XYZ file of C-alpha atoms in Angstrom:
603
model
C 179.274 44.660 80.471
C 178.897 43.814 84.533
C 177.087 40.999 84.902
C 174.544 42.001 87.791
C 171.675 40.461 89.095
C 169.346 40.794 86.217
C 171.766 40.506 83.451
C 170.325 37.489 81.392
C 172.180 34.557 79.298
C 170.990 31.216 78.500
C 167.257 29.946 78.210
C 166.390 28.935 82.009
C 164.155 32.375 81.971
C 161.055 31.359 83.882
C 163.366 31.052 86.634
C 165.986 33.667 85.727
C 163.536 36.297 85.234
C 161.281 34.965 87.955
C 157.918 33.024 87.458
C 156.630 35.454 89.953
C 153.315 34.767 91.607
C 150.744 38.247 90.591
C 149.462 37.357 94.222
C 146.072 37.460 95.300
C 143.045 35.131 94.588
C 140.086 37.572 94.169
C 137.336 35.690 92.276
C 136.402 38.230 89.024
C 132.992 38.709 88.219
C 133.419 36.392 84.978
C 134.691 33.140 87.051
C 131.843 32.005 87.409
C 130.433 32.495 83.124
C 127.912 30.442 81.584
C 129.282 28.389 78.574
C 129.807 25.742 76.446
C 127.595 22.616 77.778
C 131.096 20.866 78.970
C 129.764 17.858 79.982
C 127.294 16.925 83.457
C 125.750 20.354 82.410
C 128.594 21.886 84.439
C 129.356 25.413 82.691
C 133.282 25.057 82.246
C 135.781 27.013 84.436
C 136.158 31.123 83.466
C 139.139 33.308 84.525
C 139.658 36.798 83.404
C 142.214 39.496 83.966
C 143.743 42.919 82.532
C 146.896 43.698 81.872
C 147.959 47.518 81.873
C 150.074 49.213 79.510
C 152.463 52.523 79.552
C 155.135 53.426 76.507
C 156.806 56.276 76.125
C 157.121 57.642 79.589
C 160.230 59.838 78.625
C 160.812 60.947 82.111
C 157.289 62.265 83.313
C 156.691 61.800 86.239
C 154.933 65.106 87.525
C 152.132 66.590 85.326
C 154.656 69.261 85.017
C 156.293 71.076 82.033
C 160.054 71.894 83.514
C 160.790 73.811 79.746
C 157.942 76.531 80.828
C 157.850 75.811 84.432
C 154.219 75.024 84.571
C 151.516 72.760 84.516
C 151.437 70.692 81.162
C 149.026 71.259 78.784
C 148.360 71.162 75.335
C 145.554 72.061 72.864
C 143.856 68.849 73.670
C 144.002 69.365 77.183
C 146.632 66.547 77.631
C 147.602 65.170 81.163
C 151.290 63.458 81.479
C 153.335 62.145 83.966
C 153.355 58.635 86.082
C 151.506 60.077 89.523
C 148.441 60.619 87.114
C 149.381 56.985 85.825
C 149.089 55.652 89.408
C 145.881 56.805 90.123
C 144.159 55.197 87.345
C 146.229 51.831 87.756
C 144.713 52.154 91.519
C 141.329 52.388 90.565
C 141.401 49.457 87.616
C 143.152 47.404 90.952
C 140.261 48.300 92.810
C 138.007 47.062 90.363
C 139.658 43.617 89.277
C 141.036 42.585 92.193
C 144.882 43.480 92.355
C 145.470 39.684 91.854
C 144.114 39.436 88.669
C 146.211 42.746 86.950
C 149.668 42.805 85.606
C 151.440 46.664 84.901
C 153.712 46.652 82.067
C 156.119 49.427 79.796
C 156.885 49.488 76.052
C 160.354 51.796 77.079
C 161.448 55.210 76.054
C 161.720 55.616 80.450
C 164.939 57.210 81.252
C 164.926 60.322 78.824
C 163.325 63.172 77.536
C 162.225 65.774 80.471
C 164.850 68.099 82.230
C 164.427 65.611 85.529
C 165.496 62.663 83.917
C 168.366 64.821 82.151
C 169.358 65.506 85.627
C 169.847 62.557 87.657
C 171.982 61.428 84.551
C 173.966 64.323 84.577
C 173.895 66.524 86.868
C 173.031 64.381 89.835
C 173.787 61.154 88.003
C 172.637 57.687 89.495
C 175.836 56.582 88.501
C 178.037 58.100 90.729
C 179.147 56.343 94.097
C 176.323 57.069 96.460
C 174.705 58.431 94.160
C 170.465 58.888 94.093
C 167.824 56.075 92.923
C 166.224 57.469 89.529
C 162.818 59.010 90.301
C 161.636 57.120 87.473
C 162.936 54.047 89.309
C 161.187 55.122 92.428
C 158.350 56.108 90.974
C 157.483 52.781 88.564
C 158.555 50.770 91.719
C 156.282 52.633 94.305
C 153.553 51.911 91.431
C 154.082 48.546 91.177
C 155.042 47.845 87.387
C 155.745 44.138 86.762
C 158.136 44.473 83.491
C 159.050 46.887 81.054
C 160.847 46.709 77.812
C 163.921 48.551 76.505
C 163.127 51.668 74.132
C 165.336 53.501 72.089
C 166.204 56.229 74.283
C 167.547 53.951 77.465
C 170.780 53.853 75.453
C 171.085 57.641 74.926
C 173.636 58.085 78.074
C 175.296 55.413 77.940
C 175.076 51.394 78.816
C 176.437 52.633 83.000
C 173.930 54.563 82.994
C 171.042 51.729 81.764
C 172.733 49.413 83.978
C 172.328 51.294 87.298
C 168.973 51.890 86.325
C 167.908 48.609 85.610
C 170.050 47.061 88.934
C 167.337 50.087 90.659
C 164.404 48.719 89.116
C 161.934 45.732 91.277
C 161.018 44.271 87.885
C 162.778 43.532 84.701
C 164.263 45.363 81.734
C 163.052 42.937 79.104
C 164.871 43.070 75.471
C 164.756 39.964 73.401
C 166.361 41.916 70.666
C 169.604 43.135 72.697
C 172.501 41.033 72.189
C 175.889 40.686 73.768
C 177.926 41.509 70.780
C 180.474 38.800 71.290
C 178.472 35.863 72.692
C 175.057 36.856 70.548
C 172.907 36.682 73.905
C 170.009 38.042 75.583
C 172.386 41.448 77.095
C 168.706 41.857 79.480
C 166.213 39.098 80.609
C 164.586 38.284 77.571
C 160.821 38.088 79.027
C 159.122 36.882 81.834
C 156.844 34.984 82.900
C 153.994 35.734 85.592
C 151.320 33.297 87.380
C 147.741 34.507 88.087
C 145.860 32.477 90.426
C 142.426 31.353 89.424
C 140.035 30.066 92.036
C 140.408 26.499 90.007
C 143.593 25.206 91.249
C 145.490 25.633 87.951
C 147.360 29.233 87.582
C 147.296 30.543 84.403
C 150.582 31.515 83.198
C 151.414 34.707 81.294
C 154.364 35.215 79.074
C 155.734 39.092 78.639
C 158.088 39.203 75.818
C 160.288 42.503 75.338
C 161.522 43.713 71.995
C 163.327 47.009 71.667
C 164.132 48.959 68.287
C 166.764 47.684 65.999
C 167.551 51.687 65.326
C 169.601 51.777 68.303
C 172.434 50.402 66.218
C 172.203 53.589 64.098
C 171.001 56.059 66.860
C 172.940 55.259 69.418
C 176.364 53.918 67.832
C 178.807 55.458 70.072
C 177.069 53.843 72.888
C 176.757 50.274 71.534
C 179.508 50.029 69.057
C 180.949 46.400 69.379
C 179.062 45.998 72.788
C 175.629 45.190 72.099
C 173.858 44.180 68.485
C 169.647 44.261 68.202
C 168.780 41.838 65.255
C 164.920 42.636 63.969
C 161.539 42.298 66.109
C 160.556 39.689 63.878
C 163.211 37.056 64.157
C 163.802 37.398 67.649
C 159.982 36.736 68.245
C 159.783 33.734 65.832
C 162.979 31.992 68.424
C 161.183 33.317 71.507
C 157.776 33.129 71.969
C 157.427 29.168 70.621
C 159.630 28.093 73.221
C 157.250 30.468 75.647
C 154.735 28.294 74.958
C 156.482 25.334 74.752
C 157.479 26.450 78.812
C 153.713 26.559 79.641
C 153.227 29.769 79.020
C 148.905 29.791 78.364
C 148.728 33.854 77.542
C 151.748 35.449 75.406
C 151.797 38.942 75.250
C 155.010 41.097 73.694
C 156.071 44.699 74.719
C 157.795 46.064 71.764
C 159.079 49.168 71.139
C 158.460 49.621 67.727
C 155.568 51.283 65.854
C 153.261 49.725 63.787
C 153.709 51.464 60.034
C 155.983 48.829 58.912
C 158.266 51.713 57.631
C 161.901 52.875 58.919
C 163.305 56.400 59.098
C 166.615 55.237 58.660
C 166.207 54.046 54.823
C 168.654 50.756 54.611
C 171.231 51.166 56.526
C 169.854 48.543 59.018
C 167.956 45.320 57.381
C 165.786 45.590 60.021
C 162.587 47.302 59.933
C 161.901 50.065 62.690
C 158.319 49.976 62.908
C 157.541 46.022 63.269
C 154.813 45.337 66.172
C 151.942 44.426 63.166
C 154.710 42.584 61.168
C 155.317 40.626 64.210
C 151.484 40.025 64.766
C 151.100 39.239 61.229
C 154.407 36.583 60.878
C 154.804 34.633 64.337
C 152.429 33.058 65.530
C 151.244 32.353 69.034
C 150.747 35.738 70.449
C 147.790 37.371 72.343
C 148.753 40.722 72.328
C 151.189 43.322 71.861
C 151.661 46.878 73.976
C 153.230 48.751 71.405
C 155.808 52.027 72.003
C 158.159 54.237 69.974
C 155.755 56.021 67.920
C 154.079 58.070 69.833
C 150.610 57.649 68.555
C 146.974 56.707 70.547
C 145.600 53.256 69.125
C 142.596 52.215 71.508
C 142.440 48.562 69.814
C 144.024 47.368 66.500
C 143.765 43.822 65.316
C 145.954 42.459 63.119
C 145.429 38.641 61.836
C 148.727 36.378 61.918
C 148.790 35.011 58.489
C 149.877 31.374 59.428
C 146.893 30.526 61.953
C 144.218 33.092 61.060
C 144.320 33.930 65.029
C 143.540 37.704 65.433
C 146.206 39.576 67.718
C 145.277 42.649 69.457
C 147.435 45.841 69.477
C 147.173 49.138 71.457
C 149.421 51.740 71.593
C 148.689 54.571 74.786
C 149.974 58.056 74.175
C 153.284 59.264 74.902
C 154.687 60.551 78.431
C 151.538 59.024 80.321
C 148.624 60.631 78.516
C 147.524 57.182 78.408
C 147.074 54.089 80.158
C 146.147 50.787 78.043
C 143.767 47.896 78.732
C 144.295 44.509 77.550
C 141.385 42.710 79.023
C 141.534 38.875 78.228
C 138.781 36.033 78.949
C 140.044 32.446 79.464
C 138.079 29.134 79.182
C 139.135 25.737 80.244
C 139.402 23.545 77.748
C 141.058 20.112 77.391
C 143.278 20.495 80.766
C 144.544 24.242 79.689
C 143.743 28.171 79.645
C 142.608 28.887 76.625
C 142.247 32.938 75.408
C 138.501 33.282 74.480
C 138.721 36.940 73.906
C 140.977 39.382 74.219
C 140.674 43.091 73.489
C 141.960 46.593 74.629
C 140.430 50.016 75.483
C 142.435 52.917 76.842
C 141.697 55.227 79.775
C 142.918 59.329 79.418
C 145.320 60.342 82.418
C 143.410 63.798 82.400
C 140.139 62.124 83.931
C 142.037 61.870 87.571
C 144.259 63.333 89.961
C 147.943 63.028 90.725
C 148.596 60.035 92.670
C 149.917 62.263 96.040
C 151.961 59.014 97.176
C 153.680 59.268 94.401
C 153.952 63.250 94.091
C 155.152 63.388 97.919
C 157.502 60.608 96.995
C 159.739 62.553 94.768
C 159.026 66.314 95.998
C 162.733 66.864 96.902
C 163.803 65.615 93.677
C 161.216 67.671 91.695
C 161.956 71.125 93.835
C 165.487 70.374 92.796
C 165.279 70.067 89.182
C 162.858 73.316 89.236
C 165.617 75.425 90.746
C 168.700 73.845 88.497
C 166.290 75.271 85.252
C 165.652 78.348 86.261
C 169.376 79.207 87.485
C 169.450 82.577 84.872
C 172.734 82.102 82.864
C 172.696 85.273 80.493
C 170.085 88.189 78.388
C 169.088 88.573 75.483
C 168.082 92.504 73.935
C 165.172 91.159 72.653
C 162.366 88.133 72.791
C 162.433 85.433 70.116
C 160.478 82.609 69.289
C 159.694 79.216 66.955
C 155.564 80.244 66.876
C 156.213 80.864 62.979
C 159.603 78.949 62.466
C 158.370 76.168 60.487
C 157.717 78.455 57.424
C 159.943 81.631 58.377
C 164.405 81.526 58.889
C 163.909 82.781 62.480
C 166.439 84.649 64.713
C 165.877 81.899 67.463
C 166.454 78.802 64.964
C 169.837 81.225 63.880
C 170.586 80.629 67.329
C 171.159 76.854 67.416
C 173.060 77.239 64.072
C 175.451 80.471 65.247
C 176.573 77.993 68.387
C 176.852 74.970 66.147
C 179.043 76.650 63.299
C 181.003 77.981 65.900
C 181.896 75.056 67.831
C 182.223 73.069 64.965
C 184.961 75.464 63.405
C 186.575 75.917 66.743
C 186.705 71.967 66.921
C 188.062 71.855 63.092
C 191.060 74.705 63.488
C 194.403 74.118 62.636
C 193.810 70.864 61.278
C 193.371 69.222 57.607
C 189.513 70.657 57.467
C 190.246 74.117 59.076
C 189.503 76.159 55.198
C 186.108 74.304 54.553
C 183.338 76.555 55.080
C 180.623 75.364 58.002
C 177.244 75.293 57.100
C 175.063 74.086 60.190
C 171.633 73.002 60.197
C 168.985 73.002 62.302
C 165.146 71.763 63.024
C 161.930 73.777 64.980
C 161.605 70.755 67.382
C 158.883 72.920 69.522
C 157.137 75.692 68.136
C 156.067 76.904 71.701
C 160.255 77.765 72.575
C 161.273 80.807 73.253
C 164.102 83.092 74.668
C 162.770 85.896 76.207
C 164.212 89.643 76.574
C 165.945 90.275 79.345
C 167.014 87.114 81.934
C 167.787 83.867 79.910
C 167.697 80.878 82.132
C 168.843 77.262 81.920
C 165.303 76.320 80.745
C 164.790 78.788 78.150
C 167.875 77.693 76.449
C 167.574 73.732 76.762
C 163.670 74.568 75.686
C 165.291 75.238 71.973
C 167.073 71.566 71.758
C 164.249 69.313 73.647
C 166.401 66.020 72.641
C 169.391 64.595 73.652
C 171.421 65.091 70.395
C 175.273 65.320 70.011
C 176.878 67.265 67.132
C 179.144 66.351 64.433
C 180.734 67.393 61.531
C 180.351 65.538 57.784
C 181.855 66.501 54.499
C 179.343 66.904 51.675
C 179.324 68.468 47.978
C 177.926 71.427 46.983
C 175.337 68.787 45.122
C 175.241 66.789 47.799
C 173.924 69.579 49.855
C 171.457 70.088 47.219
C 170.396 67.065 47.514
C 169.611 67.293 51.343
C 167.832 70.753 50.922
C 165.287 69.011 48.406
C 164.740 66.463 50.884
C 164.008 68.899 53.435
C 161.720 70.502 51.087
C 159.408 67.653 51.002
C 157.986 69.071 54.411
C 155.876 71.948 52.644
C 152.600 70.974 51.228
C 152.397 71.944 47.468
C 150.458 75.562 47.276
C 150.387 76.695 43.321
C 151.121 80.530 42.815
C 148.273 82.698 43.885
C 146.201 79.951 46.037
C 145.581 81.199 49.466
C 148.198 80.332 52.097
C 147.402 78.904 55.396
C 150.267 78.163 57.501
C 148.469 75.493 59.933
C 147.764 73.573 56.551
C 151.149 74.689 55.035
C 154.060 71.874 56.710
C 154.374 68.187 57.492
C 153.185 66.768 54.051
C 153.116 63.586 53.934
C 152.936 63.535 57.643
C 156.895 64.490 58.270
C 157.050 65.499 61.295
C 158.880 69.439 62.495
C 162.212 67.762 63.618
C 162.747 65.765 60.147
C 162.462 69.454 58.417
C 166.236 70.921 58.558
C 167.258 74.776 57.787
C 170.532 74.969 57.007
C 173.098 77.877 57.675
C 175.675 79.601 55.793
C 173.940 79.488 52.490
C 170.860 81.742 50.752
C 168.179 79.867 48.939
C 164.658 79.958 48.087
C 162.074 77.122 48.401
C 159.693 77.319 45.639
C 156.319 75.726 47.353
C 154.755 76.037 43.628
C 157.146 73.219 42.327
C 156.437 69.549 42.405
C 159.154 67.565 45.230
C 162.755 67.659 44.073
C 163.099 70.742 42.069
C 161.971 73.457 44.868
C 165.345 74.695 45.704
C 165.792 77.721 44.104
C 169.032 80.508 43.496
C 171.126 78.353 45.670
C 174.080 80.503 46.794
C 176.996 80.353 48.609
C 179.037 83.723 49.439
C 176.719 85.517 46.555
C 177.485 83.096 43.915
C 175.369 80.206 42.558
C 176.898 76.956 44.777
C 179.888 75.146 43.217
C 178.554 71.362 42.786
C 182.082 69.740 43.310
C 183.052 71.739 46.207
C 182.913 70.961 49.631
C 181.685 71.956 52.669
C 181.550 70.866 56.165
C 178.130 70.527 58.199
C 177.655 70.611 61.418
C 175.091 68.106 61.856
C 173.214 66.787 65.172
C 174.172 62.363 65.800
C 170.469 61.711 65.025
C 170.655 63.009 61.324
C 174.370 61.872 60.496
C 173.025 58.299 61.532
C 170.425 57.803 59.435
C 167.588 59.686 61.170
C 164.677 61.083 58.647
C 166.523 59.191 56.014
C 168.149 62.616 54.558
C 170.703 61.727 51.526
C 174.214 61.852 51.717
C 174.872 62.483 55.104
C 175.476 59.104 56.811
C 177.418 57.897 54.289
C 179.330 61.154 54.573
C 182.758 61.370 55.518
C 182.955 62.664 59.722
C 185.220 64.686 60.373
C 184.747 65.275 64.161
C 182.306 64.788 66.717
C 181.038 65.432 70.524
C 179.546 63.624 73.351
C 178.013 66.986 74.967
C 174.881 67.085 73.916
C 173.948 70.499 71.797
C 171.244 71.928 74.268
C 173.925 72.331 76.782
C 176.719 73.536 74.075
C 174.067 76.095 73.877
C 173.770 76.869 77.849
C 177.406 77.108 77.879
C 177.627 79.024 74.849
C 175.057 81.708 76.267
C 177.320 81.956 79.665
C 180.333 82.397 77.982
C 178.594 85.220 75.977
C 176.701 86.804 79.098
C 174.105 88.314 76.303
C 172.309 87.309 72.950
C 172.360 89.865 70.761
C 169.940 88.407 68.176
C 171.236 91.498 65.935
C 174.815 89.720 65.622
C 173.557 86.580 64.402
C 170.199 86.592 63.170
C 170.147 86.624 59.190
C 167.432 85.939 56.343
C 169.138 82.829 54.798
C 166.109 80.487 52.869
C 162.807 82.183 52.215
C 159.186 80.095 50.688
C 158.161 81.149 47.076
C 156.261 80.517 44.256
C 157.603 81.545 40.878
C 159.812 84.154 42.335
C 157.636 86.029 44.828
C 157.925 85.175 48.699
C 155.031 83.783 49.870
C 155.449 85.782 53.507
């Protein structure tokens, strides 16, 4: 890895990841609080400030969905992107006194909208003069003082992370992401800012980044002998006592992890995925965390750390900059230090303001751009399809992803030892609002069916093993006994899974029986007509998130691979569709699986 400017060994990190000044020496409202009787009747010295929080950016920056090529909006009437961000971080500036507000990310930055996809890509950041990432130029135009690693920074590669971060003004923070050979900090561990009070004594604030151990699993080919991420946990237990130890008066920890205490990816890693109250709860010595990764709204969550009976707060703002968190935390003077008095969080709804147009003029050019590279038309289709009712139905669109992945797979596998194995392919609704519509398909349309950045591969299973994974599967369907009224927006994600851990597979027939209890819903499973041989074998094509570990499914990670692909499957589905010229949905689309209960389909 190239060592660059911010690339972090050793311990000296107040210095290496710069004990910069937060500027300004507004007096807050609260400096001057009544208290405590400290002696001579004077009331003892108040300072408060607010630290902002963002997770889960995933390349918004525009309130702009580039999938429908419109304003985004959802049933909740939903604002994203960072130039709505900006506004509201002006106005809570405005109102504390720039001086006494830090800006802060829980990662997930650098992927998951069409205009991130393209400056990696298309346009990438990485080539020799190549661009500054707009999410780069936007978060430093904004003003953002750290952010920590998520997940999905690794997703094109560590080049890739490493221009970004060398484009950044602040630090990529990852406590938790280790050089592989040397078992250091790969990125500045924390860092560590200075407020000034109108007292003389700064009050020093600690930011402590912790990314998500599932990179190991998710993103293997990327970090495979380069980097290691031991747990949240451990890494905070070595870190924030010697943050303290340093000075530091107000520790607070960005971490990209949930706060379930539960892991998707069963035990493949020790290390639990969802860890920001585990951390609260074990090491003690922290304020507060910003928390990231799962996508969730949580206003203000306390969570007491079992050793000192201290109560941490946690807040968690919602994805892609619907959100904008509050930390707000009131200091006291006491015994020659800063002591937190209170501490609590709040957040504020990107919806209630407009675009920031510094921010929207800023990156114009590069948002007309990406516009016109998704709606370049690149085929037709003889007739419209959609996901509205794929969650419940084996729809012609959803046939789609698994026609192109059988395909490639069994071009990939020909003339070699795996060539007579029949494909099966699955495949997940990951939007039930896609769509390929009759006539003109464009770029858009088609990437609109595989939102994520998955790769494919191929793994060898059993015809029990298989089984197996379609039970699994089944889990998604809430239990509906034989004659009870069906209501499809009641019907899916029991037991909260969510639409892309529910898998259709290809090249198969079978019926889930919704009646049955989990684990014995998979019904008249067939291959080519006959009931499915247990012992034999068959190759699936399988996206890199699911062979890893991904929703837990059985079998499959363990599985034997066979091949694999660093093209990601949305755009083995552009190319496939440009190759074709035209979609016939009447070639390829085919009533596989079906619900039931006791032998009648439900639709």
């Amino acid at each position: 890895m190239p060592l660059n400017r911010r690339t972090f060994l050793g311990t000296s990190a107040a210095v290496g990841a710069g004990a910069a000044m937060a500027g300004g020496s507004a007096v807050p409202a609260a400096a001057h609080g009544h208290g405590h009787g400290h002696g001579h009747g004077r009331p003892p010295k108040r300072y408060s400030f607010t630290v902002m929080g963002t997770t889960d950016l995933h390349g918004n920056v525009f309130n702009w969905d580039y999938f429908t090529d419109k304003e985004f909006d959802d049933k909740d009437h939903n604002d994203v992107g960072l130039a709505k961000i900006s506004t509201l971080v002006e106005q809570v500036r405005r109102e504390k006194g720039r001086g006494n507000t830090l800006l802060i990310d829980a990662g997930d930055t650098i992927q998951g909208t069409q205009l991130s996809y393209y400056y990696a890509k298309v346009d990438p950041i990485t080539a020799r003069r190549g661009p500054v990432h707009p999410m780069a130029q936007a978060m430093n135009a904004i003003g953002y003082d750290a952010a920590a690693l998520g997940n999905h920074e690794f997703n094109y590669g560590i080049p890739v992370l490493r221009k970004f971060e060398e484009q950044c003004d602040f630090p990529l923070l990852g406590a938790n992401a280790l050089d592989a050979k040397s078992l250091r900090p790969a990125f500045a561990p924390y860092v560590i800012k200075r407020m000034r009070t109108p007292f003389g004594r700064d009050v020093r604030v600690a930011v402590l980044g912790l990314t998500n151990p599932g990179v190991a699993i998710w993103d293997k080919a990327n970090v495979s002998g380069k980097m290691v991420f031991p747990g949240l946990e451990e890494q905070a237990a070595k870190f924030v006592p010697r943050l303290r130890s340093m000075g530091a008066d107000v520790v607070i920890v960005s971490a990209h992890s949930g706060t379930s205490g539960t892991s998707s990816y069963g035990d493949q890693v020790p290390h639990v995925e969802n860890a920001a109250a585990l951390v609260a709860e074990q090491v003690p010595g922290i304020d507060a965390i910003l928390v990231g990764h799962a996508h969730l709204e949580i206003p203000e969550y306390f969570v007491e750390n079992e050793r000192t009976g201290k109560k941490v707060v946690l807040s968690e703002p919602l994805k892609w900059g619907q959100r904008l968190t509050l930390f707000d935390f009131d200091l006291v003077w006491e015994r020659g230090r800063w002591v937190v008095e209170r501490a609590g969080s709040r957040v504020l709804n990107s919806n209630a303001v407009a675009e920031d147009p510094k921010i929207t003029r800023l990156l114009a050019d590069e948002h007309r751009k990406v516009v016109a590279y998704v709606n370049q038309v690149i085929g037709t289709s003889s007739a419209a399809m959609s996901t509205a009712e794929a969650a419940w139905k084996d729809e012609p669109i959803i046939d789609l992803i698994n026609v192109v992945q059988t395909e490639t797979v069994k071009a990939a596998l020909a003339g070699g030892a795996y060539a007579s194995l029949p494909v099966l392919s699955q495949a997940s609704c990951f939007s039930r609002t896609a769509q390929i519509p009759e006539g003109d398909v464009t770029i858009r349309d088609a990437a609109g069916l595989y939102p994520f950045e998955n790769t494919l591969e191929a793994r060898v299973l059993t015809g029990a093993q298989v089984r197996e994974y379609l039970e699994f599967s089944a889990r998604y369907y809430v239990r509906t006994a034989a004659g009870a009224p069906v209501d499809t927006s009641k019907l899916t994600n029991a037991e909260n899974i969510p639409d892309y851990n529910y898998d259709a597979v290809s090249g198969l027939t079978y019926e889930i029986d919704i009646a049955k209890p989990n684990g014995s819903r998979i019904v008249n499973l067939s291959f080519e007509g006959k009931p499915i041989d247990p012992a034999a074998e068959f190759v699936l094509a399988v996206n890199n998130y699911r062979a890893s570990g991904g929703g837990n499914f059985p079998h499959v990670a363990g599985a034997k691979q066979v091949w694999a692909n660093s093209e990601e499957i949305r755009n083995t589905i552009i190319s496939w569709v440009r190759a074709k010229g035209s979609v016939d949905a009447a070639q390829f689309a085919s009533v596989d699986w079906r619900l039931t209960r006791d032998g009648s389909p439900v639709f």
